[in-house]
Amino acid sequence: MAKTTYKRADRVADQIRMEVADILMRKIKDPRVRSVTVTDVELTADLRIAHVFVTTMETQEAEREVFAGLAKASGFVRAELGRRLTLRYLPEVIFKKDVSGPRGDRVLELLDQLHGGIEQPDAPKPEGPVE
């Protein structure tokens, strides 16, 4: 029976991800912070800094406003996390743009182009005698 090993930072990061998503959805009143999705949280091993990765479906200019609103609200988010979590040291919350979505879309697009030249298994086969 293998013992599953999880680092404490990973477990706390997952809890922070859920709580920050809830705070941004229900508690933030800033109109600049809208249509934001929390995708991941990376926490340092000493649990002092939390990098919160977010995505938004806004244009480039509106995205700058969203991140300005998130930077302004980071103190409130940290205080709210303090009420919800029982940690000795509350991590500093730093919001960052998640670029993995567009990068993944580009990889899928390249794979589709690669498979465009290869016959697909679902493609109908020509009828007639096989030689």
CSV table of C-alpha atoms in Angstrom, one decimal:
chain,number,residue,atom,x,y,z
A,1,MET,CA,0.0,0.0,0.0
A,2,ALA,CA,1.7,3.2,-1.2
A,3,LYS,CA,1.3,6.3,0.9
A,4,THR,CA,0.3,9.3,-1.2
A,5,THR,CA,2.6,12.2,-0.6
A,6,TYR,CA,1.2,15.7,-0.9
A,7,LYS,CA,3.1,18.8,0.1
A,8,ARG,CA,1.3,21.0,2.6
A,9,ALA,CA,1.8,23.9,0.3
A,10,ASP,CA,-0.2,22.1,-2.5
A,11,ARG,CA,-3.1,21.5,-0.2
A,12,VAL,CA,-3.2,25.0,1.2
A,13,ALA,CA,-2.8,26.4,-2.4
A,14,ASP,CA,-5.9,24.4,-3.5
A,15,GLN,CA,-7.9,25.8,-0.5
A,16,ILE,CA,-6.7,29.3,-1.3
A,17,ARG,CA,-7.8,28.9,-4.9
A,18,MET,CA,-11.3,28.0,-3.9
A,19,GLU,CA,-11.6,30.7,-1.4
A,20,VAL,CA,-10.2,33.5,-3.6
A,21,ALA,CA,-12.6,32.4,-6.4
A,22,ASP,CA,-15.5,32.7,-4.0
A,23,ILE,CA,-14.3,36.1,-2.7
A,24,LEU,CA,-13.9,37.5,-6.2
A,25,MET,CA,-17.4,36.2,-7.2
A,26,ARG,CA,-19.4,37.2,-4.1
A,27,LYS,CA,-17.5,39.9,-2.1
A,28,ILE,CA,-15.7,42.2,-4.4
A,29,LYS,CA,-17.7,45.3,-5.3
A,30,ASP,CA,-15.2,46.9,-7.8
A,31,PRO,CA,-16.8,47.0,-11.2
A,32,ARG,CA,-13.4,46.6,-12.9
A,33,VAL,CA,-13.1,43.1,-11.4
A,34,ARG,CA,-15.6,41.2,-13.6
A,35,SER,CA,-15.5,37.9,-15.5
A,36,VAL,CA,-12.4,36.7,-13.7
A,37,THR,CA,-11.6,33.0,-13.4
A,38,VAL,CA,-9.1,31.8,-10.9
A,39,THR,CA,-7.2,29.0,-12.6
A,40,ASP,CA,-4.3,28.2,-10.3
A,41,VAL,CA,-2.5,29.2,-7.1
A,42,GLU,CA,1.2,28.6,-6.6
A,43,LEU,CA,2.3,28.9,-3.0
A,44,THR,CA,5.9,29.2,-1.8
A,45,ALA,CA,7.1,26.3,0.4
A,46,ASP,CA,7.1,28.6,3.5
A,47,LEU,CA,3.4,29.6,2.7
A,48,ARG,CA,4.3,33.3,2.7
A,49,ILE,CA,3.5,34.3,-0.9
A,50,ALA,CA,0.6,33.1,-3.0
A,51,HIS,CA,0.7,33.7,-6.8
A,52,VAL,CA,-2.9,33.6,-7.9
A,53,PHE,CA,-3.3,33.0,-11.7
A,54,VAL,CA,-6.4,34.4,-13.3
A,55,THR,CA,-7.9,34.6,-16.7
A,56,THR,CA,-10.4,37.0,-18.1
A,57,MET,CA,-12.3,37.3,-21.4
A,58,GLU,CA,-11.7,41.0,-21.8
A,59,THR,CA,-9.9,43.0,-24.4
A,60,GLN,CA,-6.3,44.0,-23.9
A,61,GLU,CA,-7.3,47.5,-22.6
A,62,ALA,CA,-10.1,46.2,-20.3
A,63,GLU,CA,-7.7,43.5,-19.1
A,64,ARG,CA,-5.3,46.1,-17.7
A,65,GLU,CA,-8.2,47.7,-15.8
A,66,VAL,CA,-9.2,44.2,-14.4
A,67,PHE,CA,-5.6,43.7,-13.1
A,68,ALA,CA,-5.5,47.2,-11.7
A,69,GLY,CA,-8.7,46.4,-9.8
A,70,LEU,CA,-7.3,43.1,-8.6
A,71,ALA,CA,-4.1,44.8,-7.4
A,72,LYS,CA,-6.3,47.3,-5.5
A,73,ALA,CA,-8.4,44.5,-4.0
A,74,SER,CA,-5.5,42.3,-3.0
A,75,GLY,CA,-5.5,43.6,0.6
A,76,PHE,CA,-9.2,43.0,1.0
A,77,VAL,CA,-8.8,39.5,-0.5
A,78,ARG,CA,-6.0,38.8,2.0
A,79,ALA,CA,-8.0,40.0,4.9
A,80,GLU,CA,-11.0,37.9,3.9
A,81,LEU,CA,-8.7,34.9,3.5
A,82,GLY,CA,-7.6,35.5,7.1
A,83,ARG,CA,-11.2,35.2,8.3
A,84,ARG,CA,-11.7,32.0,6.3
A,85,LEU,CA,-8.4,30.1,6.8
A,86,THR,CA,-6.6,29.2,10.0
A,87,LEU,CA,-2.9,29.7,9.2
A,88,ARG,CA,-0.2,31.1,11.3
A,89,TYR,CA,1.1,33.3,8.5
A,90,LEU,CA,-1.3,34.6,6.0
A,91,PRO,CA,0.3,34.7,2.5
A,92,GLU,CA,0.7,37.8,0.5
A,93,VAL,CA,-1.6,37.6,-2.5
A,94,ILE,CA,-0.2,38.5,-5.9
A,95,PHE,CA,-2.4,38.3,-9.0
A,96,LYS,CA,-0.9,37.2,-12.3
A,97,LYS,CA,-2.2,36.6,-15.7
A,98,ASP,CA,-2.5,32.9,-16.7
A,99,VAL,CA,-1.1,32.4,-20.1
A,100,SER,CA,-1.5,28.7,-20.3
A,101,GLY,CA,-5.0,28.8,-22.0
A,102,PRO,CA,-3.9,30.6,-25.2
A,103,ARG,CA,-0.7,28.6,-25.2
A,104,GLY,CA,-2.7,25.4,-25.0
A,105,ASP,CA,-5.0,26.6,-27.8
A,106,ARG,CA,-2.0,27.2,-30.0
A,107,VAL,CA,-0.7,23.7,-29.3
A,108,LEU,CA,-4.0,22.2,-30.2
A,109,GLU,CA,-4.2,24.3,-33.4
A,110,LEU,CA,-0.7,23.0,-34.4
A,111,LEU,CA,-1.7,19.4,-33.7
A,112,ASP,CA,-4.8,19.8,-35.9
A,113,GLN,CA,-2.7,21.2,-38.7
A,114,LEU,CA,-0.3,18.3,-38.3
A,115,HIS,CA,-3.1,15.7,-38.4
A,116,GLY,CA,-4.7,17.5,-41.4
A,117,GLY,CA,-2.3,15.7,-43.8
A,118,ILE,CA,-2.9,12.3,-42.3
A,119,GLU,CA,-6.0,10.3,-43.1
A,120,GLN,CA,-8.4,10.3,-40.3
A,121,PRO,CA,-9.8,6.9,-39.0
A,122,ASP,CA,-13.4,8.2,-39.2
A,123,ALA,CA,-13.0,9.2,-42.8
A,124,PRO,CA,-15.1,7.1,-45.3
A,125,LYS,CA,-13.0,4.7,-47.3
A,126,PRO,CA,-13.4,4.3,-51.0
A,127,GLU,CA,-15.6,1.4,-52.1
A,128,GLY,CA,-14.4,-1.2,-54.5
A,129,PRO,CA,-12.2,-4.2,-54.7
A,130,VAL,CA,-9.0,-4.1,-52.6
A,131,GLU,CA,-5.9,-5.1,-54.5
